Amino acid sequence: GAVVSQHPSWVICKSGTSVKIECRSLDFQATTMFWYRQFPKQSLMLMATSNEGSKATYEQGVEKDKFLINHASLTLSTLTVTSAHPEDSSFYICSAGRGTQHFGDGTRLSIL
Amino acid sequence: EDQVTQSPEALRLQEGESSSLNCSYTVSGLRGLFWYRQDPGKGPEFLFTLYSAGEEKEKERLKATLTKKESFLHITAPKPEDSATYLCAVTGGDNYGQNFVFGPGTRLSVLP
């Protein structure tokens, strides 16, 4: 069964809305989780590393004020896309694990 | 900088027609090479982890091998349900289990 749960799986909302995506580790405690973005027919691009109890570290070119990450517990990390615009539409995926990373099923975000 | 390339970009096979997918990597101090399967609209599903050259792992119709420069995913007598995108990822140096660098993937289609 799944070891990483991601919710929601699909979001459609108006431009300017903020959207929160949750990522939970089900069978283990995760001090670190990762957030990826994937465009159609492209591979996963790491956006940020979520660290429990401390600030997330963002990859170059990723706006930290746009993509807010909170890792408040050892089993939950959230990604909030603030004031989303159509160009933020994408497939967002989280992962967690020790060594081998296990991935959530992704969130399809569509901004109208 | 760590890099991963995969070939071919896309592969169409007849059911039962065996083939291999290639993953070439450049990483300083390989700590792990990972194969994942991704179905459309889903997160990557873990298949194998390989740690050192010469290592091989098998699961049903899939067999993964590793050399110092590349990895192969051999598919024996594939079935239509093996159709998916196969992703290769590496982690190395001080970042074991942390930053995964993904290849672009190979889109496999197995025709009945």
PDB file of C-alpha atoms in Angstrom:
ATOM      1  CA  GLY A   1       0.000   0.000   0.000  1.00  0.00           C
ATOM      2  CA  ALA A   2       0.921   3.647  -0.286  1.00  0.00           C
ATOM      3  CA  VAL A   3       3.479   4.943   2.163  1.00  0.00           C
ATOM      4  CA  VAL A   4       3.101   8.589   1.122  1.00  0.00           C
ATOM      5  CA  SER A   5      -0.311  10.184   0.787  1.00  0.00           C
ATOM      6  CA  GLN A   6      -0.930  13.421  -1.079  1.00  0.00           C
ATOM      7  CA  HIS A   7      -4.122  15.462  -1.039  1.00  0.00           C
ATOM      8  CA  PRO A   8      -5.966  16.750  -2.970  1.00  0.00           C
ATOM      9  CA  SER A   9      -5.359  14.874  -6.193  1.00  0.00           C
ATOM     10  CA  TRP A  10      -6.926  17.544  -8.376  1.00  0.00           C
ATOM     11  CA  VAL A  11      -7.647  21.237  -7.892  1.00  0.00           C
ATOM     12  CA  ILE A  12      -9.266  23.730 -10.247  1.00  0.00           C
ATOM     13  CA  CYS A  13      -9.511  27.306  -9.059  1.00  0.00           C
ATOM     14  CA  LYS A  14      -9.604  30.906 -10.161  1.00  0.00           C
ATOM     15  CA  SER A  15      -6.547  33.055 -10.639  1.00  0.00           C
ATOM     16  CA  GLY A  16      -5.513  34.784  -7.422  1.00  0.00           C
ATOM     17  CA  THR A  17      -6.593  31.924  -5.173  1.00  0.00           C
ATOM     18  CA  SER A  18      -4.173  30.301  -2.748  1.00  0.00           C
ATOM     19  CA  VAL A  19      -4.064  26.508  -2.815  1.00  0.00           C
ATOM     20  CA  LYS A  20      -2.735  24.195  -0.111  1.00  0.00           C
ATOM     21  CA  ILE A  21      -1.430  20.696  -0.901  1.00  0.00           C
ATOM     22  CA  GLU A  22      -0.769  18.165   1.855  1.00  0.00           C
ATOM     23  CA  CYS A  23       1.814  15.399   1.898  1.00  0.00           C
ATOM     24  CA  ARG A  24       1.746  12.765   4.612  1.00  0.00           C
ATOM     25  CA  SER A  25       4.118   9.933   5.393  1.00  0.00           C
ATOM     26  CA  LEU A  26       1.963   7.018   6.505  1.00  0.00           C
ATOM     27  CA  ASP A  27       4.318   4.369   7.848  1.00  0.00           C
ATOM     28  CA  PHE A  28       7.302   6.345   9.041  1.00  0.00           C
ATOM     29  CA  GLN A  29       8.473   9.650  10.414  1.00  0.00           C
ATOM     30  CA  ALA A  30       9.979  11.946   7.839  1.00  0.00           C
ATOM     31  CA  THR A  31      12.253  14.754   8.968  1.00  0.00           C
ATOM     32  CA  THR A  32      12.685  15.662   5.338  1.00  0.00           C
ATOM     33  CA  MET A  33      10.211  15.698   2.482  1.00  0.00           C
ATOM     34  CA  PHE A  34      10.647  16.902  -1.061  1.00  0.00           C
ATOM     35  CA  TRP A  35       8.377  18.823  -3.417  1.00  0.00           C
ATOM     36  CA  TYR A  36       8.605  18.414  -7.168  1.00  0.00           C
ATOM     37  CA  ARG A  37       6.915  19.958 -10.144  1.00  0.00           C
ATOM     38  CA  GLN A  38       6.319  18.094 -13.377  1.00  0.00           C
ATOM     39  CA  PHE A  39       5.251  19.520 -16.714  1.00  0.00           C
ATOM     40  CA  PRO A  40       3.608  17.310 -19.367  1.00  0.00           C
ATOM     41  CA  LYS A  41       5.974  14.747 -20.851  1.00  0.00           C
ATOM     42  CA  GLN A  42       8.831  16.079 -18.759  1.00  0.00           C
ATOM     43  CA  SER A  43      10.616  14.676 -15.757  1.00  0.00           C
ATOM     44  CA  LEU A  44      10.369  15.754 -12.157  1.00  0.00           C
ATOM     45  CA  MET A  45      12.058  18.994 -11.164  1.00  0.00           C
ATOM     46  CA  LEU A  46      12.903  19.471  -7.508  1.00  0.00           C
ATOM     47  CA  MET A  47      11.361  22.650  -6.124  1.00  0.00           C
ATOM     48  CA  ALA A  48      12.259  22.549  -2.468  1.00  0.00           C
ATOM     49  CA  THR A  49      13.295  20.440   0.470  1.00  0.00           C
ATOM     50  CA  SER A  50      10.933  20.550   3.414  1.00  0.00           C
ATOM     51  CA  ASN A  51      12.624  20.230   6.808  1.00  0.00           C
ATOM     52  CA  GLU A  52      10.675  19.408   9.948  1.00  0.00           C
ATOM     53  CA  GLY A  53      10.936  22.203  12.464  1.00  0.00           C
ATOM     54  CA  SER A  54      12.977  24.521  10.288  1.00  0.00           C
ATOM     55  CA  LYS A  55      12.795  26.525   7.101  1.00  0.00           C
ATOM     56  CA  ALA A  56      12.530  24.837   3.752  1.00  0.00           C
ATOM     57  CA  THR A  57      15.382  25.105   1.296  1.00  0.00           C
ATOM     58  CA  TYR A  58      14.427  26.132  -2.205  1.00  0.00           C
ATOM     59  CA  GLU A  59      16.038  25.323  -5.501  1.00  0.00           C
ATOM     60  CA  GLN A  60      17.376  28.140  -7.623  1.00  0.00           C
ATOM     61  CA  GLY A  61      14.619  29.946  -9.462  1.00  0.00           C
ATOM     62  CA  VAL A  62      11.813  28.842  -7.151  1.00  0.00           C
ATOM     63  CA  GLU A  63      10.088  31.745  -5.411  1.00  0.00           C
ATOM     64  CA  LYS A  64       9.857  30.993  -1.713  1.00  0.00           C
ATOM     65  CA  ASP A  65       7.169  33.625  -1.200  1.00  0.00           C
ATOM     66  CA  LYS A  66       5.114  32.044  -3.936  1.00  0.00           C
ATOM     67  CA  PHE A  67       5.475  28.460  -2.788  1.00  0.00           C
ATOM     68  CA  LEU A  68       5.152  28.381   0.987  1.00  0.00           C
ATOM     69  CA  ILE A  69       6.228  25.170   2.680  1.00  0.00           C
ATOM     70  CA  ASN A  70       5.374  24.165   6.221  1.00  0.00           C
ATOM     71  CA  HIS A  71       6.656  20.967   7.829  1.00  0.00           C
ATOM     72  CA  ALA A  72       5.025  21.186  11.230  1.00  0.00           C
ATOM     73  CA  SER A  73       5.194  17.525  12.178  1.00  0.00           C
ATOM     74  CA  LEU A  74       7.198  14.416  11.346  1.00  0.00           C
ATOM     75  CA  THR A  75       4.433  13.094   9.125  1.00  0.00           C
ATOM     76  CA  LEU A  76       3.047  16.177   7.382  1.00  0.00           C
ATOM     77  CA  SER A  77       4.397  18.757   4.978  1.00  0.00           C
ATOM     78  CA  THR A  78       2.240  21.296   3.174  1.00  0.00           C
ATOM     79  CA  LEU A  79       2.875  23.301   0.036  1.00  0.00           C
ATOM     80  CA  THR A  80       0.797  26.446  -0.420  1.00  0.00           C
ATOM     81  CA  VAL A  81       0.748  28.072  -3.820  1.00  0.00           C
ATOM     82  CA  THR A  82      -0.076  31.672  -2.999  1.00  0.00           C
ATOM     83  CA  SER A  83      -2.054  33.916  -5.342  1.00  0.00           C
ATOM     84  CA  ALA A  84      -1.913  31.264  -8.033  1.00  0.00           C
ATOM     85  CA  HIS A  85      -1.876  32.244 -11.687  1.00  0.00           C
ATOM     86  CA  PRO A  86      -2.332  30.163 -14.839  1.00  0.00           C
ATOM     87  CA  GLU A  87       1.428  29.710 -15.206  1.00  0.00           C
ATOM     88  CA  ASP A  88       1.401  27.874 -11.864  1.00  0.00           C
ATOM     89  CA  SER A  89      -0.762  25.161 -13.384  1.00  0.00           C
ATOM     90  CA  SER A  90       1.202  21.947 -13.176  1.00  0.00           C
ATOM     91  CA  PHE A  91       1.493  18.535 -11.549  1.00  0.00           C
ATOM     92  CA  TYR A  92       2.973  18.783  -8.050  1.00  0.00           C
ATOM     93  CA  ILE A  93       4.419  15.686  -6.371  1.00  0.00           C
ATOM     94  CA  CYS A  94       5.890  15.129  -2.937  1.00  0.00           C
ATOM     95  CA  SER A  95       8.224  12.432  -1.710  1.00  0.00           C
ATOM     96  CA  ALA A  96       9.575  11.142   1.570  1.00  0.00           C
ATOM     97  CA  GLY A  97      11.727   8.281   2.746  1.00  0.00           C
ATOM     98  CA  ARG A  98      15.066   7.247   4.122  1.00  0.00           C
ATOM     99  CA  GLY A  99      17.361   6.587   1.194  1.00  0.00           C
ATOM    100  CA  THR A 100      14.769   5.332  -1.242  1.00  0.00           C
ATOM    101  CA  GLN A 101      12.159   8.010  -1.823  1.00  0.00           C
ATOM    102  CA  HIS A 102       8.489   7.121  -2.012  1.00  0.00           C
ATOM    103  CA  PHE A 103       6.191   9.443  -3.887  1.00  0.00           C
ATOM    104  CA  GLY A 104       2.673  10.630  -3.416  1.00  0.00           C
ATOM    105  CA  ASP A 105       0.213  10.324  -6.259  1.00  0.00           C
ATOM    106  CA  GLY A 106       0.558  13.980  -7.152  1.00  0.00           C
ATOM    107  CA  THR A 107      -1.768  16.957  -7.305  1.00  0.00           C
ATOM    108  CA  ARG A 108      -2.979  18.278 -10.625  1.00  0.00           C
ATOM    109  CA  LEU A 109      -3.364  22.049 -10.218  1.00  0.00           C
ATOM    110  CA  SER A 110      -5.293  23.966 -12.857  1.00  0.00           C
ATOM    111  CA  ILE A 111      -5.607  27.733 -12.499  1.00  0.00           C
ATOM    112  CA  LEU A 112      -8.248  29.366 -14.645  1.00  0.00           C
TER     113      LEU A 112
ATOM    114  CA  GLU B   1      26.896  18.775 -11.600  1.00  0.00           C
ATOM    115  CA  ASP B   2      25.004  15.502 -11.411  1.00  0.00           C
ATOM    116  CA  GLN B   3      23.304  14.541 -14.671  1.00  0.00           C
ATOM    117  CA  VAL B   4      21.095  11.718 -15.846  1.00  0.00           C
ATOM    118  CA  THR B   5      20.115  10.917 -19.409  1.00  0.00           C
ATOM    119  CA  GLN B   6      17.808   8.183 -20.602  1.00  0.00           C
ATOM    120  CA  SER B   7      17.333   6.494 -23.941  1.00  0.00           C
ATOM    121  CA  PRO B   8      15.334   5.946 -25.938  1.00  0.00           C
ATOM    122  CA  GLU B   9      12.899   8.775 -25.295  1.00  0.00           C
ATOM    123  CA  ALA B  10      10.031   6.527 -26.371  1.00  0.00           C
ATOM    124  CA  LEU B  11       9.805   2.829 -27.169  1.00  0.00           C
ATOM    125  CA  ARG B  12       7.026   0.805 -28.728  1.00  0.00           C
ATOM    126  CA  LEU B  13       7.138  -2.970 -28.334  1.00  0.00           C
ATOM    127  CA  GLN B  14       4.891  -5.809 -29.310  1.00  0.00           C
ATOM    128  CA  GLU B  15       3.710  -7.959 -26.459  1.00  0.00           C
ATOM    129  CA  GLY B  16       6.418 -10.516 -25.755  1.00  0.00           C
ATOM    130  CA  GLU B  17       9.164  -8.498 -27.481  1.00  0.00           C
ATOM    131  CA  SER B  18      11.990  -8.103 -24.959  1.00  0.00           C
ATOM    132  CA  SER B  19      14.104  -4.951 -24.848  1.00  0.00           C
ATOM    133  CA  SER B  20      16.263  -2.728 -22.644  1.00  0.00           C
ATOM    134  CA  LEU B  21      16.070   0.851 -21.441  1.00  0.00           C
ATOM    135  CA  ASN B  22      19.241   2.809 -20.778  1.00  0.00           C
ATOM    136  CA  CYS B  23      20.104   5.286 -18.029  1.00  0.00           C
ATOM    137  CA  SER B  24      23.470   7.051 -18.240  1.00  0.00           C
ATOM    138  CA  TYR B  25      24.625   9.095 -15.296  1.00  0.00           C
ATOM    139  CA  THR B  26      27.325  11.449 -14.125  1.00  0.00           C
ATOM    140  CA  VAL B  27      27.526  11.871 -10.381  1.00  0.00           C
ATOM    141  CA  SER B  28      30.288  12.458  -7.896  1.00  0.00           C
ATOM    142  CA  GLY B  29      30.292   9.483  -5.594  1.00  0.00           C
ATOM    143  CA  LEU B  30      27.206   7.508  -6.529  1.00  0.00           C
ATOM    144  CA  ARG B  31      25.263   6.561  -3.427  1.00  0.00           C
ATOM    145  CA  GLY B  32      22.263   5.065  -5.174  1.00  0.00           C
ATOM    146  CA  LEU B  33      20.581   4.677  -8.554  1.00  0.00           C
ATOM    147  CA  PHE B  34      16.834   4.285  -8.553  1.00  0.00           C
ATOM    148  CA  TRP B  35      14.310   3.082 -11.097  1.00  0.00           C
ATOM    149  CA  TYR B  36      10.702   4.190 -10.916  1.00  0.00           C
ATOM    150  CA  ARG B  37       7.637   3.543 -13.002  1.00  0.00           C
ATOM    151  CA  GLN B  38       5.165   6.378 -13.552  1.00  0.00           C
ATOM    152  CA  ASP B  39       1.677   5.960 -14.934  1.00  0.00           C
ATOM    153  CA  PRO B  40      -0.145   8.992 -16.392  1.00  0.00           C
ATOM    154  CA  GLY B  41      -1.491  11.288 -13.677  1.00  0.00           C
ATOM    155  CA  LYS B  42       0.232   9.334 -10.917  1.00  0.00           C
ATOM    156  CA  GLY B  43       3.345   9.726  -8.823  1.00  0.00           C
ATOM    157  CA  PRO B  44       6.391   7.545  -9.490  1.00  0.00           C
ATOM    158  CA  GLU B  45       6.219   4.011  -8.152  1.00  0.00           C
ATOM    159  CA  PHE B  46       9.438   2.593  -6.752  1.00  0.00           C
ATOM    160  CA  LEU B  47      10.951  -0.381  -8.585  1.00  0.00           C
ATOM    161  CA  PHE B  48      14.623  -0.849  -7.703  1.00  0.00           C
ATOM    162  CA  THR B  49      17.612   0.642  -5.916  1.00  0.00           C
ATOM    163  CA  LEU B  50      21.120  -0.235  -7.065  1.00  0.00           C
ATOM    164  CA  TYR B  51      24.156   0.778  -5.056  1.00  0.00           C
ATOM    165  CA  SER B  52      27.297  -0.512  -6.731  1.00  0.00           C
ATOM    166  CA  ALA B  53      28.609  -1.576 -10.139  1.00  0.00           C
ATOM    167  CA  GLY B  54      27.829  -5.175 -10.922  1.00  0.00           C
ATOM    168  CA  GLU B  55      24.690  -5.245  -8.855  1.00  0.00           C
ATOM    169  CA  GLU B  56      21.512  -6.694 -10.385  1.00  0.00           C
ATOM    170  CA  LYS B  57      17.930  -6.826  -9.152  1.00  0.00           C
ATOM    171  CA  GLU B  58      14.868  -8.540 -10.553  1.00  0.00           C
ATOM    172  CA  LYS B  59      11.145  -8.199 -10.137  1.00  0.00           C
ATOM    173  CA  GLU B  60       8.756 -10.170 -12.311  1.00  0.00           C
ATOM    174  CA  ARG B  61       9.570  -9.236 -15.944  1.00  0.00           C
ATOM    175  CA  LEU B  62      12.005  -6.477 -14.978  1.00  0.00           C
ATOM    176  CA  LYS B  63      15.721  -6.714 -14.302  1.00  0.00           C
ATOM    177  CA  ALA B  64      17.948  -3.774 -13.451  1.00  0.00           C
ATOM    178  CA  THR B  65      21.715  -3.764 -13.808  1.00  0.00           C
ATOM    179  CA  LEU B  66      24.362  -1.216 -12.944  1.00  0.00           C
ATOM    180  CA  THR B  67      27.824  -0.300 -14.227  1.00  0.00           C
ATOM    181  CA  LYS B  68      30.029   2.625 -13.284  1.00  0.00           C
ATOM    182  CA  LYS B  69      28.467   4.811 -15.979  1.00  0.00           C
ATOM    183  CA  GLU B  70      25.028   3.449 -16.734  1.00  0.00           C
ATOM    184  CA  SER B  71      22.149   1.285 -15.747  1.00  0.00           C
ATOM    185  CA  PHE B  72      19.887  -0.870 -17.841  1.00  0.00           C
ATOM    186  CA  LEU B  73      16.319  -1.875 -17.223  1.00  0.00           C
ATOM    187  CA  HIS B  74      15.688  -5.099 -19.091  1.00  0.00           C
ATOM    188  CA  ILE B  75      12.095  -6.006 -19.841  1.00  0.00           C
ATOM    189  CA  THR B  76      11.508  -9.644 -20.701  1.00  0.00           C
ATOM    190  CA  ALA B  77       8.375 -10.666 -22.604  1.00  0.00           C
ATOM    191  CA  PRO B  78       6.529  -7.428 -21.764  1.00  0.00           C
ATOM    192  CA  LYS B  79       2.779  -7.213 -21.424  1.00  0.00           C
ATOM    193  CA  PRO B  80       0.501  -4.244 -22.213  1.00  0.00           C
ATOM    194  CA  GLU B  81       0.243  -3.490 -18.485  1.00  0.00           C
ATOM    195  CA  ASP B  82       3.980  -2.726 -18.508  1.00  0.00           C
ATOM    196  CA  SER B  83       3.222   0.390 -20.556  1.00  0.00           C
ATOM    197  CA  ALA B  84       4.350   3.425 -18.530  1.00  0.00           C
ATOM    198  CA  THR B  85       7.110   5.986 -18.267  1.00  0.00           C
ATOM    199  CA  TYR B  86      10.221   4.580 -16.622  1.00  0.00           C
ATOM    200  CA  LEU B  87      12.296   7.078 -14.678  1.00  0.00           C
ATOM    201  CA  CYS B  88      15.873   6.753 -13.516  1.00  0.00           C
ATOM    202  CA  ALA B  89      17.261   8.865 -10.676  1.00  0.00           C
ATOM    203  CA  VAL B  90      20.580   9.143  -8.857  1.00  0.00           C
ATOM    204  CA  THR B  91      21.779  10.508  -5.589  1.00  0.00           C
ATOM    205  CA  GLY B  92      25.370  10.900  -4.591  1.00  0.00           C
ATOM    206  CA  GLY B  93      28.065  12.630  -2.643  1.00  0.00           C
ATOM    207  CA  ASP B  94      26.904  14.082   0.619  1.00  0.00           C
ATOM    208  CA  ASN B  95      23.301  14.094  -0.472  1.00  0.00           C
ATOM    209  CA  TYR B  96      22.424  10.427  -0.131  1.00  0.00           C
ATOM    210  CA  GLY B  97      18.709  10.080   0.063  1.00  0.00           C
ATOM    211  CA  GLN B  98      18.347  13.778  -0.387  1.00  0.00           C
ATOM    212  CA  ASN B  99      18.424  15.503  -3.732  1.00  0.00           C
ATOM    213  CA  PHE B 100      17.310  13.086  -6.372  1.00  0.00           C
ATOM    214  CA  VAL B 101      18.368  13.962  -9.896  1.00  0.00           C
ATOM    215  CA  PHE B 102      15.914  12.477 -12.354  1.00  0.00           C
ATOM    216  CA  GLY B 103      16.387  11.577 -15.979  1.00  0.00           C
ATOM    217  CA  PRO B 104      13.770  12.604 -18.530  1.00  0.00           C
ATOM    218  CA  GLY B 105      12.270   9.126 -18.650  1.00  0.00           C
ATOM    219  CA  THR B 106      11.488   6.546 -21.321  1.00  0.00           C
ATOM    220  CA  ARG B 107       7.858   6.239 -22.415  1.00  0.00           C
ATOM    221  CA  LEU B 108       7.197   2.564 -23.035  1.00  0.00           C
ATOM    222  CA  SER B 109       4.192   1.345 -24.981  1.00  0.00           C
ATOM    223  CA  VAL B 110       3.526  -2.388 -25.224  1.00  0.00           C
ATOM    224  CA  LEU B 111       1.038  -3.282 -27.897  1.00  0.00           C
ATOM    225  CA  PRO B 112      -1.157  -6.407 -27.619  1.00  0.00           C
TER     226      PRO B 112
END
